[in-house]
Amino acid sequence: MAEDLFDFQRMNRLPPYVFATVNEFKMAARRAGADIVDLGMGNPDLGTPPHIVAKLVEAAAKDTNHRYSASRGITKLRHAIAGWYKRRFDVDLDPDSETVVTMGAKEGLAHLTLATITPGEVVLAPDPTYPIHAYAAIIAGGDLRSVPIGPDRDFFADLQIAVRQTWPRPRMLVISFPHNPTGAVVDLPFFEKLVDFCRAERILIVHDLAYADLCFDGYRAPSILEVKGATDIAVEAFSLSKSYSMAGWRVGFICGNAKMVGALTRVKSYLDYGAFQPIQIAAIIALNGPQDCVEEIRGIYRERRDALVDGLQKAGWPVTAPKGTMFLWARIPEEFQEMGSVEFAKTLIAEAKVAVSPGLGFGSGGEGFVRFALVENVQRVKQATRGVKRALNAAVKRRAVG
């Protein structure tokens, strides 16, 4: 059979999945009996708050909730989303035209791009960044241009350069603050400046606010929709995965510009019948119910962050505590830079018994870094930093002998 029958062009444009190499190395170590502290994938380990689970169980016991649901999300959930925005950010949204429920932010972002980007159109995304932010454009047949992001970069200046140097003119900018993986944060004036710039350049904005609630040290993450006139060109995604520890439930939403929301809603009407209705009903309880559970979850991540930062610094690895997200983005110690992030991540598995994500997996701009996810309890985090300290010290001794 002709080999070109199975030549799938969209798949050819996607890079190899860098994380797979490290995951295979981790699994091999575990099969050999090693106790690996896995701080790689950002997969929340905390249980969903009991009152949300209870509503799911109650709703799942009703036969009427087992039928097809609504692809755009049930009415009461869309109203709960609008109410959440009003309470959190004093933003007024029309639940019928400016909100749509998604199966997590990732699905919503991918299908939004599919609905709004045609082949050859250019999408801008940070480098490094969460993979779907960049590669949704490739899957949709568009072209990707990167904007550098990092502690030593001026994102807005780099964005202006990218726009000037890109032809055809960019159609869309995908961003996320607090940022995965770097932990970078911005204030509302940044968004105000960004909206003005993108309106003048006729660029649509997609902002992923997944880590809205995982903010520390007095920092409050703004919504881009707080900016006056933002809904003229922008939408924002949110997922219940982190704030309410509902990662496996796959429920989130996208809000803002009615035409962009409408395009996503129309595509979803062809692709799905909506999330399982009891999940949507439980999501209403999460958004409308008591929010002390969110504060408790944030406090747990803060304790883990502090333990990780303290342990790594004591191990001789200078790192900076992030003000947002559930991650720590760490520059590889200078003496190990030549290894690259993939080989260094494999070394940490082998010698420290700790799994992390190599920075290269988030784009070429992530090379030279690794990402720690705060998905183990404080005791395991401390175990991880002790392992890192042993590994770093052993490496220094080997170099001294060599």
CSV table of N, CA and C in Angstrom, one decimal, residues 6 29 34 39 42 95 104 118 134 136 149 151 158-159 192 212 223 248 264 276 291 293 337 368 388 391 398:
chain,number,residue,atom,x,y,z
A,6,PHE,N,-0.8,7.3,4.3
A,6,PHE,CA,-0.7,7.6,5.8
A,6,PHE,C,0.2,8.7,6.1
A,29,ALA,N,12.7,3.6,35.5
A,29,ALA,CA,13.3,3.7,36.9
A,29,ALA,C,12.4,3.1,37.9
A,34,ALA,N,12.8,2.0,41.8
A,34,ALA,CA,13.2,3.3,42.4
A,34,ALA,C,11.9,4.1,42.8
A,39,LEU,N,7.5,15.3,40.1
A,39,LEU,CA,7.1,16.7,40.0
A,39,LEU,C,7.1,17.2,38.6
A,42,GLY,N,1.8,18.6,35.6
A,42,GLY,CA,1.0,19.4,36.5
A,42,GLY,C,-0.4,18.8,36.7
A,95,PRO,N,-24.8,35.8,29.6
A,95,PRO,CA,-24.6,34.3,29.6
A,95,PRO,C,-25.0,33.6,28.4
A,104,GLY,N,-12.9,21.5,29.8
A,104,GLY,CA,-11.6,22.0,30.2
A,104,GLY,C,-11.2,23.1,29.3
A,118,THR,N,-7.9,30.2,9.8
A,118,THR,CA,-7.9,29.5,8.6
A,118,THR,C,-6.5,29.2,8.2
A,134,ALA,N,0.4,27.1,21.7
A,134,ALA,CA,1.2,27.3,20.5
A,134,ALA,C,0.6,26.4,19.4
A,136,ALA,N,-2.2,24.7,18.9
A,136,ALA,CA,-3.6,24.7,18.4
A,136,ALA,C,-3.6,25.3,17.1
A,149,ILE,N,9.5,34.9,26.1
A,149,ILE,CA,9.0,35.3,27.4
A,149,ILE,C,10.0,34.8,28.5
A,151,PRO,N,12.3,35.9,32.5
A,151,PRO,CA,12.6,36.9,33.5
A,151,PRO,C,13.5,38.0,33.0
A,158,ASP,N,9.0,42.7,22.9
A,158,ASP,CA,9.2,41.6,22.0
A,158,ASP,C,7.9,41.3,21.1
A,159,LEU,N,6.8,41.6,21.7
A,159,LEU,CA,5.5,41.5,21.0
A,159,LEU,C,5.5,42.5,19.8
A,192,GLU,N,-4.3,46.6,29.8
A,192,GLU,CA,-4.9,47.8,29.2
A,192,GLU,C,-4.0,48.2,28.0
A,212,ALA,N,-5.9,31.6,37.9
A,212,ALA,CA,-6.5,32.8,38.5
A,212,ALA,C,-6.4,32.8,40.0
A,223,SER,N,-8.2,39.8,35.4
A,223,SER,CA,-8.8,39.3,34.1
A,223,SER,C,-8.7,40.3,33.0
A,248,GLY,N,-9.7,16.1,36.5
A,248,GLY,CA,-10.2,15.0,35.7
A,248,GLY,C,-11.7,15.1,35.3
A,264,LEU,N,-17.0,29.4,18.5
A,264,LEU,CA,-16.7,28.2,19.2
A,264,LEU,C,-17.9,27.4,19.5
A,276,PHE,N,-20.8,15.6,30.6
A,276,PHE,CA,-21.9,14.9,31.3
A,276,PHE,C,-22.6,15.9,32.3
A,291,GLN,N,-16.4,29.6,48.9
A,291,GLN,CA,-15.1,29.6,48.2
A,291,GLN,C,-13.9,29.4,49.2
A,293,CYS,N,-12.9,26.7,50.2
A,293,CYS,CA,-12.1,25.6,49.6
A,293,CYS,C,-11.0,26.0,48.7
A,337,GLN,N,24.4,23.3,32.5
A,337,GLN,CA,23.8,23.9,31.3
A,337,GLN,C,24.1,23.2,30.0
A,368,GLY,N,17.4,25.1,28.7
A,368,GLY,CA,18.2,25.6,29.8
A,368,GLY,C,17.4,25.7,31.1
A,388,VAL,N,17.9,16.0,45.3
A,388,VAL,CA,18.5,17.0,44.4
A,388,VAL,C,19.9,17.4,45.0
A,391,ALA,N,22.4,14.7,44.6
A,391,ALA,CA,22.8,14.6,43.2
A,391,ALA,C,23.8,15.7,42.8
A,398,ARG,N,32.4,14.6,41.5
A,398,ARG,CA,32.9,13.9,40.3
A,398,ARG,C,33.8,14.9,39.4
